[in-house]
Amino acid sequence: MTPAITVLALSGGVGGAKLALGLERVLPAGELAVLVNTGDDFTHLGLRICPDLDTLLYTLGGVVHTGQGWGRADESFGFMEELRRQGGPDWFLLGDRDLVLHVERTRRLAAGERLTVLMAEFAQRFGVRSRLLPMSDTPVATLLDTEAGELEFQHYFVRLRCTPQVRALRFAGAAQARPTDELLNVLHSKALQAVILCPSNPYLSIDPILAVPGMRAALRASGVPIIAVSPLIGGRAVKGPTAKIMQELGIEASPASIASHYAGLIDGLVLDHADAAHAEALAMPVLCTDTLMSTLADRERVAAAALELATALSRSRARSRA
């Protein structure tokens, strides 16, 4: 019998994948589902590439390049070497094994298959115990209004290395997207105990998920505690452009800003000890721990802290109803 999902994590990027791995390791096998950002997806060299989904796939499948946090550890780059020799665009690195995934995904999507179904099959072949759920089967593209013009996410993030100043963001195609039946089944399940927002970039990784019509309402209607893990430590992001984008958008890089950004959605927030002084000013329950996830033990510790806060909130609700 397939285990029931007890925890749903919202994730995008390397930081999200780290916490997802921690959650998978502290939960019983098969009880985790990860709702993954697909706003980063794009078509390159005629191939449909899903960076956040693949990072989760490789991380939970045990083949990720641990030094990078993305890509495969057992990778070769003969394709890229020949692409450069032929004068092709080489700014987005594609490994030979990674390329197989993109080719097969592109072929099957063109045949009318759903991304959710494809990722379930890929996960099974990689031995992933958790369920990987794209935020929607309808394409959504994160677009950034910058001083260099409007940019697709990968052009901003990879080709231009996050250099242009960001003025605004939008999610093209979000209005036509919908939560999948697979996700709604998880959210409607009585087995579900918590929703965890990973310490992914709130604006680039979590907001595309929440931009899908009906997503926020569906998450809240689950009735379980929703916990966010702050992506900031002492006002700075461990990795990626979170703090830079916040500054450029005129938002203070602080726990208060993270709490305000998720207001009306989350019930509690996990902070790093470096930000503990901010806890009392936040209008929600807070748990402090060391949120830097350098090792497997770190990932498990942060995962356990998020689940501990969710459990505490569940018990508090039960007592208030008694």
Tab-separated table of C-alpha atoms in Angstrom:
chain	number	residue	atom	x	y	z
A	1	MET	CA	0.000	0.000	0.000
A	2	THR	CA	1.292	3.468	-0.918
A	3	PRO	CA	1.933	5.585	2.206
A	4	ALA	CA	-0.347	8.597	2.709
A	5	ILE	CA	1.248	12.033	2.344
A	6	THR	CA	1.573	13.732	5.738
A	7	VAL	CA	3.726	16.732	4.764
A	8	LEU	CA	3.629	18.959	1.689
A	9	ALA	CA	6.668	21.170	1.041
A	10	LEU	CA	6.739	24.115	-1.374
A	11	SER	CA	10.145	24.363	-2.992
A	12	GLY	CA	12.306	25.890	-5.675
A	13	GLY	CA	16.054	26.022	-6.174
A	14	VAL	CA	18.949	24.613	-4.181
A	15	GLY	CA	17.837	25.842	-0.732
A	16	GLY	CA	14.435	24.281	-1.171
A	17	ALA	CA	15.951	20.994	-2.311
A	18	LYS	CA	18.181	20.899	0.776
A	19	LEU	CA	15.225	21.193	3.137
A	20	ALA	CA	13.176	18.742	1.072
A	21	LEU	CA	15.972	16.200	1.515
A	22	GLY	CA	15.988	16.866	5.263
A	23	LEU	CA	12.228	16.375	5.431
A	24	GLU	CA	12.453	13.141	3.460
A	25	ARG	CA	15.098	11.814	5.844
A	26	VAL	CA	13.197	12.605	9.058
A	27	LEU	CA	9.769	11.475	7.829
A	28	PRO	CA	8.677	7.878	7.279
A	29	ALA	CA	9.330	6.748	3.713
A	30	GLY	CA	6.808	8.002	1.179
A	31	GLU	CA	5.056	10.548	3.418
A	32	LEU	CA	6.523	13.674	1.768
A	33	ALA	CA	5.212	15.464	-1.303
A	34	VAL	CA	7.059	18.446	-2.776
A	35	LEU	CA	5.180	21.103	-4.748
A	36	VAL	CA	7.812	22.508	-7.077
A	37	ASN	CA	8.158	25.873	-8.797
A	38	THR	CA	7.981	25.650	-12.586
A	39	GLY	CA	8.195	29.389	-13.254
A	40	ASP	CA	11.906	28.855	-14.007
A	41	ASP	CA	11.103	26.404	-16.810
A	42	PHE	CA	12.045	27.486	-20.310
A	43	THR	CA	12.710	26.217	-23.813
A	44	HIS	CA	16.383	26.206	-24.819
A	45	LEU	CA	17.844	24.617	-27.949
A	46	GLY	CA	14.347	23.348	-28.641
A	47	LEU	CA	14.243	21.448	-25.340
A	48	ARG	CA	11.882	21.954	-22.404
A	49	ILE	CA	14.057	22.426	-19.331
A	50	CYS	CA	12.693	22.341	-15.762
A	51	PRO	CA	15.598	23.363	-13.480
A	52	ASP	CA	13.854	23.278	-10.089
A	53	LEU	CA	12.077	19.989	-10.764
A	54	ASP	CA	15.309	18.405	-11.915
A	55	THR	CA	17.255	19.737	-8.931
A	56	LEU	CA	14.695	18.075	-6.635
A	57	LEU	CA	14.822	14.897	-8.713
A	58	TYR	CA	18.605	14.667	-8.578
A	59	THR	CA	18.793	15.660	-4.897
A	60	LEU	CA	16.205	13.182	-3.666
A	61	GLY	CA	17.479	10.588	-6.126
A	62	GLY	CA	20.975	10.764	-4.605
A	63	VAL	CA	22.808	11.785	-7.794
A	64	VAL	CA	23.097	15.573	-7.344
A	65	HIS	CA	26.459	17.310	-7.532
A	66	THR	CA	26.806	18.114	-3.841
A	67	GLY	CA	29.324	20.902	-4.362
A	68	GLN	CA	26.986	22.791	-6.672
A	69	GLY	CA	23.639	21.700	-5.258
A	70	TRP	CA	22.368	21.263	-8.836
A	71	GLY	CA	23.241	19.053	-11.797
A	72	ARG	CA	24.457	15.484	-11.564
A	73	ALA	CA	27.584	14.266	-9.812
A	74	ASP	CA	28.223	11.614	-12.486
A	75	GLU	CA	28.074	14.065	-15.376
A	76	SER	CA	30.068	14.525	-18.578
A	77	PHE	CA	29.937	17.438	-21.022
A	78	GLY	CA	30.722	16.155	-24.495
A	79	PHE	CA	27.581	17.799	-25.875
A	80	MET	CA	28.553	21.227	-24.525
A	81	GLU	CA	32.094	20.922	-25.847
A	82	GLU	CA	30.802	20.199	-29.339
A	83	LEU	CA	28.112	22.897	-29.069
A	84	ARG	CA	30.812	25.480	-28.307
A	85	ARG	CA	32.942	24.209	-31.204
A	86	GLN	CA	29.973	24.695	-33.525
A	87	GLY	CA	29.332	28.219	-32.233
A	88	GLY	CA	26.082	27.424	-30.413
A	89	PRO	CA	24.826	29.239	-27.284
A	90	ASP	CA	26.764	27.802	-24.359
A	91	TRP	CA	25.631	30.037	-21.479
A	92	PHE	CA	23.298	27.383	-20.025
A	93	LEU	CA	25.247	24.274	-19.041
A	94	LEU	CA	23.706	20.976	-20.134
A	95	GLY	CA	25.362	17.734	-19.113
A	96	ASP	CA	25.142	14.633	-21.277
A	97	ARG	CA	23.046	12.617	-18.810
A	98	ASP	CA	20.987	15.677	-17.935
A	99	LEU	CA	20.332	16.176	-21.625
A	100	VAL	CA	18.613	12.796	-21.899
A	101	LEU	CA	15.998	13.947	-19.373
A	102	HIS	CA	15.299	17.134	-21.331
A	103	VAL	CA	15.006	15.284	-24.635
A	104	GLU	CA	12.621	12.682	-23.239
A	105	ARG	CA	10.518	15.293	-21.437
A	106	THR	CA	10.270	17.437	-24.569
A	107	ARG	CA	9.282	14.461	-26.691
A	108	ARG	CA	6.545	13.320	-24.331
A	109	LEU	CA	5.158	16.797	-23.655
A	110	ALA	CA	4.906	17.329	-27.414
A	111	ALA	CA	2.894	14.097	-27.548
A	112	GLY	CA	0.380	15.615	-25.123
A	113	GLU	CA	1.451	14.000	-21.856
A	114	ARG	CA	1.209	15.919	-18.579
A	115	LEU	CA	4.307	17.168	-16.765
A	116	THR	CA	2.980	15.763	-13.477
A	117	VAL	CA	2.787	12.261	-14.948
A	118	LEU	CA	6.256	12.516	-16.489
A	119	MET	CA	7.852	13.655	-13.230
A	120	ALA	CA	6.191	10.806	-11.316
A	121	GLU	CA	7.743	8.330	-13.736
A	122	PHE	CA	11.156	10.011	-13.638
A	123	ALA	CA	11.049	10.002	-9.827
A	124	GLN	CA	10.248	6.297	-9.761
A	125	ARG	CA	13.173	5.505	-12.070
A	126	PHE	CA	15.537	7.560	-9.889
A	127	GLY	CA	14.356	5.738	-6.761
A	128	VAL	CA	12.815	8.849	-5.208
A	129	ARG	CA	10.531	7.889	-2.334
A	130	SER	CA	8.761	11.253	-2.139
A	131	ARG	CA	6.182	12.591	-4.564
A	132	LEU	CA	7.291	15.430	-6.868
A	133	LEU	CA	4.404	17.649	-7.972
A	134	PRO	CA	4.842	20.457	-10.521
A	135	MET	CA	2.906	23.542	-9.428
A	136	SER	CA	0.814	23.203	-12.612
A	137	ASP	CA	0.785	21.276	-15.856
A	138	THR	CA	0.245	24.576	-17.693
A	139	PRO	CA	3.453	26.507	-18.486
A	140	VAL	CA	4.100	29.609	-16.359
A	141	ALA	CA	7.099	31.871	-16.980
A	142	THR	CA	8.720	34.129	-14.388
A	143	LEU	CA	9.578	37.406	-16.121
A	144	LEU	CA	11.645	40.163	-14.540
A	145	ASP	CA	11.337	43.836	-15.437
A	146	THR	CA	14.942	45.023	-15.164
A	147	GLU	CA	17.157	47.889	-16.226
A	148	ALA	CA	18.218	45.609	-19.115
A	149	GLY	CA	14.595	45.133	-20.219
A	150	GLU	CA	12.209	42.274	-19.533
A	151	LEU	CA	14.069	39.019	-18.989
A	152	GLU	CA	13.076	35.379	-18.657
A	153	PHE	CA	14.276	34.012	-15.352
A	154	GLN	CA	17.131	31.871	-16.686
A	155	HIS	CA	18.495	34.743	-18.762
A	156	TYR	CA	18.496	36.922	-15.635
A	157	PHE	CA	19.777	34.231	-13.269
A	158	VAL	CA	22.266	32.281	-15.382
A	159	ARG	CA	23.200	34.281	-18.482
A	160	LEU	CA	23.419	37.666	-16.728
A	161	ARG	CA	24.273	36.261	-13.255
A	162	CYS	CA	21.548	38.311	-11.496
A	163	THR	CA	23.365	41.542	-12.336
A	164	PRO	CA	20.541	43.749	-13.748
A	165	GLN	CA	18.537	45.725	-11.214
A	166	VAL	CA	15.027	44.297	-10.793
A	167	ARG	CA	12.046	46.662	-10.873
A	168	ALA	CA	9.129	44.216	-10.852
A	169	LEU	CA	8.177	40.598	-11.495
A	170	ARG	CA	5.284	38.957	-13.260
A	171	PHE	CA	4.277	35.384	-13.988
A	172	ALA	CA	3.167	35.007	-17.591
A	173	GLY	CA	0.588	32.281	-18.071
A	174	ALA	CA	-0.313	32.055	-14.376
A	175	ALA	CA	-3.896	33.173	-15.006
A	176	GLN	CA	-4.458	30.121	-17.199
A	177	ALA	CA	-2.799	27.669	-14.785
A	178	ARG	CA	-4.600	25.562	-12.194
A	179	PRO	CA	-3.549	23.312	-9.295
A	180	THR	CA	-3.387	19.711	-10.461
A	181	ASP	CA	-5.789	17.023	-9.262
A	182	GLU	CA	-2.802	15.230	-7.720
A	183	LEU	CA	-2.036	18.268	-5.557
A	184	LEU	CA	-5.660	18.815	-4.585
A	185	ASN	CA	-5.926	15.168	-3.526
A	186	VAL	CA	-2.971	15.708	-1.175
A	187	LEU	CA	-4.487	18.891	0.253
A	188	HIS	CA	-7.892	17.255	0.750
A	189	SER	CA	-6.437	14.197	2.469
A	190	LYS	CA	-7.129	13.756	6.185
A	191	ALA	CA	-3.627	12.314	6.510
A	192	LEU	CA	-1.969	15.657	5.756
A	193	GLN	CA	-0.440	17.196	8.896
A	194	ALA	CA	1.635	20.180	7.741
A	195	VAL	CA	2.598	22.411	4.824
A	196	ILE	CA	6.175	23.690	4.847
A	197	LEU	CA	7.433	26.605	2.745
A	198	CYS	CA	11.111	25.878	2.136
A	199	PRO	CA	13.710	28.675	2.449
A	200	SER	CA	13.548	29.280	-1.294
A	201	ASN	CA	13.476	32.793	-2.716
A	202	PRO	CA	9.978	34.068	-1.820
A	203	TYR	CA	9.762	36.237	-4.937
A	204	LEU	CA	11.335	33.962	-7.550
A	205	SER	CA	10.529	30.471	-6.276
A	206	ILE	CA	7.480	30.545	-3.988
A	207	ASP	CA	5.488	33.425	-5.514
A	208	PRO	CA	5.136	31.670	-8.902
A	209	ILE	CA	3.494	28.752	-7.086
A	210	LEU	CA	1.172	31.069	-5.157
A	211	ALA	CA	0.328	32.955	-8.364
A	212	VAL	CA	-1.580	29.940	-9.693
A	213	PRO	CA	-5.281	30.841	-9.270
A	214	GLY	CA	-6.838	28.976	-6.369
A	215	MET	CA	-3.474	27.885	-4.918
A	216	ARG	CA	-3.500	30.033	-1.772
A	217	ALA	CA	-7.110	29.135	-1.045
A	218	ALA	CA	-6.416	25.440	-1.544
A	219	LEU	CA	-3.423	25.543	0.805
A	220	ARG	CA	-5.410	27.343	3.504
A	221	ALA	CA	-8.419	25.054	3.057
A	222	SER	CA	-6.240	22.061	3.946
A	223	GLY	CA	-6.694	23.132	7.569
A	224	VAL	CA	-3.167	22.128	8.616
A	225	PRO	CA	-0.472	24.448	9.998
A	226	ILE	CA	1.512	26.210	7.284
A	227	ILE	CA	5.099	26.942	8.313
A	228	ALA	CA	7.705	28.976	6.436
A	229	VAL	CA	11.451	28.675	6.922
A	230	SER	CA	13.073	32.075	6.454
A	231	PRO	CA	15.592	32.278	3.592
A	232	LEU	CA	17.504	34.987	5.477
A	233	ILE	CA	20.237	34.697	8.091
A	234	GLY	CA	21.133	37.988	9.729
A	235	GLY	CA	19.479	39.914	6.912
A	236	ARG	CA	21.393	38.092	4.187
A	237	ALA	CA	20.573	35.196	1.885
A	238	VAL	CA	22.820	32.157	2.072
A	239	LYS	CA	22.655	31.667	-1.687
A	240	GLY	CA	21.000	33.448	-4.594
A	241	PRO	CA	19.649	36.960	-5.097
A	242	THR	CA	16.934	37.085	-2.409
A	243	ALA	CA	18.390	39.993	-0.406
A	244	LYS	CA	19.467	41.811	-3.592
A	245	ILE	CA	15.990	41.653	-5.082
A	246	MET	CA	14.383	42.728	-1.811
A	247	GLN	CA	16.631	45.788	-1.691
A	248	GLU	CA	15.911	46.652	-5.325
A	249	LEU	CA	12.166	46.330	-4.725
A	250	GLY	CA	12.435	48.620	-1.698
A	251	ILE	CA	11.824	45.846	0.843
A	252	GLU	CA	13.905	45.500	3.999
A	253	ALA	CA	15.740	42.191	4.140
A	254	SER	CA	14.381	41.136	7.524
A	255	PRO	CA	12.221	38.454	9.152
A	256	ALA	CA	9.411	41.017	9.430
A	257	SER	CA	9.393	41.401	5.648
A	258	ILE	CA	9.265	37.626	5.155
A	259	ALA	CA	6.387	37.341	7.635
A	260	SER	CA	4.570	40.231	5.956
A	261	HIS	CA	5.101	38.737	2.501
A	262	TYR	CA	3.419	35.498	3.572
A	263	ALA	CA	0.762	37.196	5.722
A	264	GLY	CA	-2.594	35.463	5.548
A	265	LEU	CA	-0.972	32.234	4.401
A	266	ILE	CA	1.473	31.018	7.029
A	267	ASP	CA	0.835	30.234	10.689
A	268	GLY	CA	4.427	30.178	11.922
A	269	LEU	CA	7.989	31.013	10.946
A	270	VAL	CA	11.317	29.270	11.528
A	271	LEU	CA	14.183	31.761	11.974
A	272	ASP	CA	17.915	31.446	12.362
A	273	HIS	CA	19.323	32.207	15.810
A	274	ALA	CA	20.978	35.267	14.229
A	275	ASP	CA	17.503	36.731	13.782
A	276	ALA	CA	16.091	35.684	17.161
A	277	ALA	CA	15.830	39.303	18.309
A	278	HIS	CA	13.110	39.842	15.709
A	279	ALA	CA	10.902	37.029	17.019
A	280	GLU	CA	8.913	39.005	19.597
A	281	ALA	CA	7.926	41.644	17.051
A	282	LEU	CA	6.358	39.121	14.689
A	283	ALA	CA	2.631	38.520	15.014
A	284	MET	CA	2.957	34.740	14.765
A	285	PRO	CA	4.617	31.793	16.509
A	286	VAL	CA	8.354	31.540	15.841
A	287	LEU	CA	10.932	28.815	16.392
A	288	CYS	CA	14.641	29.617	16.208
A	289	THR	CA	17.371	27.202	15.178
A	290	ASP	CA	20.548	27.205	13.089
A	291	THR	CA	19.098	27.332	9.573
A	292	LEU	CA	22.365	27.109	7.608
A	293	MET	CA	22.197	23.729	5.844
A	294	SER	CA	25.770	22.728	5.022
A	295	THR	CA	25.508	19.048	5.978
A	296	LEU	CA	22.903	16.291	5.974
A	297	ALA	CA	22.606	16.705	9.739
A	298	ASP	CA	21.864	20.416	9.204
A	299	ARG	CA	19.108	19.593	6.723
A	300	GLU	CA	17.555	17.131	9.134
A	301	ARG	CA	17.757	19.630	12.006
A	302	VAL	CA	15.967	22.393	10.101
A	303	ALA	CA	13.367	19.923	8.852
A	304	ALA	CA	12.761	18.692	12.386
A	305	ALA	CA	12.404	22.285	13.624
A	306	ALA	CA	9.766	23.098	10.992
A	307	LEU	CA	7.839	19.937	11.847
A	308	GLU	CA	8.164	20.667	15.565
A	309	LEU	CA	6.573	24.086	15.119
A	310	ALA	CA	3.785	22.596	12.995
A	311	THR	CA	3.114	19.938	15.621
A	312	ALA	CA	3.038	22.527	18.389
A	313	LEU	CA	0.491	24.588	16.470
A	314	SER	CA	-1.649	21.511	15.806
A	315	ARG	CA	-1.711	20.656	19.501
A	316	SER	CA	-2.537	24.253	20.411
A	317	ARG	CA	-5.490	24.183	18.015
A	318	ALA	CA	-6.677	20.870	19.433
A	319	ARG	CA	-6.572	22.255	22.977
A	320	SER	CA	-8.508	25.384	21.967
A	321	ARG	CA	-11.221	23.227	20.402
A	322	ALA	CA	-11.475	20.928	23.431
